[in-house]
Amino acid sequence: MYTVEKRKMIYIISRKPTWFHTHCLTPTPGTPLWHDPTWVIGDCELCRMDIDNQDWWNNCSYNQSQRKFYDLIEKDLKVWI
Ligand SMILES: [Zn+2]
């Protein structure tokens, strides 16, 4: 489990967003269509999905997106540079 603080720390160190991956395509046809939801740092190794694609699949507004969290960190960091 990645807490908000842990995700923030990973992002500051690696610049890679940690996000909850609910739409990982299974490599072979058949059911279930998606792998079990899992946490991913950066891009998914299996399907190469990134956080923006996951937000798209979630069909959420920007305010509900996982991307927003990292945009806000990015803004915070710029204040200190
Ligand atoms: Zn995936």
PDB file of C-alpha atoms and ligand atoms in Angstrom:
ATOM      1  CA  MET A   1       0.000   0.000   0.000  1.00  0.00           C
ATOM      2  CA  TYR A   2       1.338   3.393  -0.979  1.00  0.00           C
ATOM      3  CA  THR A   3       0.368   6.222   1.300  1.00  0.00           C
ATOM      4  CA  VAL A   4       0.071   9.776   0.052  1.00  0.00           C
ATOM      5  CA  GLU A   5       3.370  10.634   1.735  1.00  0.00           C
ATOM      6  CA  LYS A   6       5.151   7.658   0.214  1.00  0.00           C
ATOM      7  CA  ARG A   7       3.860   8.454  -3.264  1.00  0.00           C
ATOM      8  CA  LYS A   8       5.002  12.033  -2.874  1.00  0.00           C
ATOM      9  CA  MET A   9       8.465  10.934  -1.737  1.00  0.00           C
ATOM     10  CA  ILE A  10       8.870   8.507  -4.653  1.00  0.00           C
ATOM     11  CA  TYR A  11       7.849  11.228  -7.068  1.00  0.00           C
ATOM     12  CA  ILE A  12      10.274  13.790  -5.686  1.00  0.00           C
ATOM     13  CA  ILE A  13      13.144  11.294  -5.855  1.00  0.00           C
ATOM     14  CA  SER A  14      12.415   9.580  -9.168  1.00  0.00           C
ATOM     15  CA  ARG A  15       9.930  11.916 -10.880  1.00  0.00           C
ATOM     16  CA  LYS A  16       7.808   8.852 -11.511  1.00  0.00           C
ATOM     17  CA  PRO A  17       4.168   8.909 -10.430  1.00  0.00           C
ATOM     18  CA  THR A  18       2.877   6.013  -8.361  1.00  0.00           C
ATOM     19  CA  TRP A  19      -0.665   5.234  -9.407  1.00  0.00           C
ATOM     20  CA  PHE A  20      -3.363   2.654  -8.918  1.00  0.00           C
ATOM     21  CA  HIS A  21      -3.631   0.523 -12.038  1.00  0.00           C
ATOM     22  CA  THR A  22      -7.096  -0.895 -12.545  1.00  0.00           C
ATOM     23  CA  HIS A  23      -7.055  -1.452 -16.297  1.00  0.00           C
ATOM     24  CA  CYS A  24      -4.063  -3.650 -17.068  1.00  0.00           C
ATOM     25  CA  LEU A  25      -4.787  -5.627 -20.197  1.00  0.00           C
ATOM     26  CA  THR A  26      -4.154  -9.342 -19.988  1.00  0.00           C
ATOM     27  CA  PRO A  27      -1.640 -10.415 -22.630  1.00  0.00           C
ATOM     28  CA  THR A  28      -3.716 -13.364 -23.804  1.00  0.00           C
ATOM     29  CA  PRO A  29      -7.316 -13.282 -24.996  1.00  0.00           C
ATOM     30  CA  GLY A  30     -10.011 -14.497 -22.631  1.00  0.00           C
ATOM     31  CA  THR A  31     -11.451 -13.547 -19.297  1.00  0.00           C
ATOM     32  CA  PRO A  32     -10.898 -11.688 -17.153  1.00  0.00           C
ATOM     33  CA  LEU A  33      -9.968  -8.863 -19.470  1.00  0.00           C
ATOM     34  CA  TRP A  34      -7.973  -7.035 -16.829  1.00  0.00           C
ATOM     35  CA  HIS A  35      -5.301  -8.128 -14.399  1.00  0.00           C
ATOM     36  CA  ASP A  36      -6.003  -7.565 -10.728  1.00  0.00           C
ATOM     37  CA  PRO A  37      -5.626  -3.902  -9.753  1.00  0.00           C
ATOM     38  CA  THR A  38      -2.133  -3.070  -8.598  1.00  0.00           C
ATOM     39  CA  TRP A  39       0.124  -0.131  -7.792  1.00  0.00           C
ATOM     40  CA  VAL A  40       2.492   0.932 -10.549  1.00  0.00           C
ATOM     41  CA  ILE A  41       5.450   3.333 -10.455  1.00  0.00           C
ATOM     42  CA  GLY A  42       6.045   5.049 -13.776  1.00  0.00           C
ATOM     43  CA  ASP A  43       4.794   2.930 -16.670  1.00  0.00           C
ATOM     44  CA  CYS A  44       3.255  -0.519 -16.331  1.00  0.00           C
ATOM     45  CA  GLU A  45       5.765  -3.185 -17.343  1.00  0.00           C
ATOM     46  CA  LEU A  46       3.056  -5.386 -18.796  1.00  0.00           C
ATOM     47  CA  CYS A  47       0.976  -3.046 -20.922  1.00  0.00           C
ATOM     48  CA  ARG A  48       3.107   0.156 -20.963  1.00  0.00           C
ATOM     49  CA  MET A  49       0.153   2.164 -19.705  1.00  0.00           C
ATOM     50  CA  ASP A  50       0.957   5.434 -17.942  1.00  0.00           C
ATOM     51  CA  ILE A  51      -0.942   7.457 -15.374  1.00  0.00           C
ATOM     52  CA  ASP A  52      -2.648   9.620 -17.999  1.00  0.00           C
ATOM     53  CA  ASN A  53      -4.019   6.608 -19.829  1.00  0.00           C
ATOM     54  CA  GLN A  54      -5.281   5.180 -16.567  1.00  0.00           C
ATOM     55  CA  ASP A  55      -7.074   8.454 -15.839  1.00  0.00           C
ATOM     56  CA  TRP A  56      -8.652   8.210 -19.274  1.00  0.00           C
ATOM     57  CA  TRP A  57      -9.880   4.681 -18.569  1.00  0.00           C
ATOM     58  CA  ASN A  58     -11.274   5.834 -15.231  1.00  0.00           C
ATOM     59  CA  ASN A  59     -13.294   8.400 -17.155  1.00  0.00           C
ATOM     60  CA  CYS A  60     -12.846  10.868 -14.319  1.00  0.00           C
ATOM     61  CA  SER A  61     -12.625  14.630 -14.287  1.00  0.00           C
ATOM     62  CA  TYR A  62      -9.265  16.272 -13.804  1.00  0.00           C
ATOM     63  CA  ASN A  63     -10.106  16.974 -10.172  1.00  0.00           C
ATOM     64  CA  GLN A  64     -10.613  13.254  -9.560  1.00  0.00           C
ATOM     65  CA  SER A  65      -7.626  12.192 -11.616  1.00  0.00           C
ATOM     66  CA  GLN A  66      -4.490  10.631 -10.235  1.00  0.00           C
ATOM     67  CA  ARG A  67      -2.447  13.042 -12.338  1.00  0.00           C
ATOM     68  CA  LYS A  68      -3.643  16.079 -10.381  1.00  0.00           C
ATOM     69  CA  PHE A  69      -1.821  14.943  -7.239  1.00  0.00           C
ATOM     70  CA  TYR A  70       1.511  15.084  -9.071  1.00  0.00           C
ATOM     71  CA  ASP A  71       0.756  18.372 -10.796  1.00  0.00           C
ATOM     72  CA  LEU A  72       0.258  19.897  -7.354  1.00  0.00           C
ATOM     73  CA  ILE A  73       3.574  18.461  -6.122  1.00  0.00           C
ATOM     74  CA  GLU A  74       5.218  19.858  -9.248  1.00  0.00           C
ATOM     75  CA  LYS A  75       3.819  23.309  -8.381  1.00  0.00           C
ATOM     76  CA  ASP A  76       5.074  23.008  -4.800  1.00  0.00           C
ATOM     77  CA  LEU A  77       8.558  22.072  -5.984  1.00  0.00           C
ATOM     78  CA  LYS A  78       8.791  25.057  -8.308  1.00  0.00           C
ATOM     79  CA  VAL A  79       8.174  27.382  -5.368  1.00  0.00           C
ATOM     80  CA  TRP A  80      11.398  26.135  -3.779  1.00  0.00           C
ATOM     81  CA  ILE A  81      13.629  26.427  -6.838  1.00  0.00           C
TER      82      ILE A  81
HETATM   83 ZN    ZN B   1      -0.649  -2.679 -17.126  1.00  0.00          ZN
END
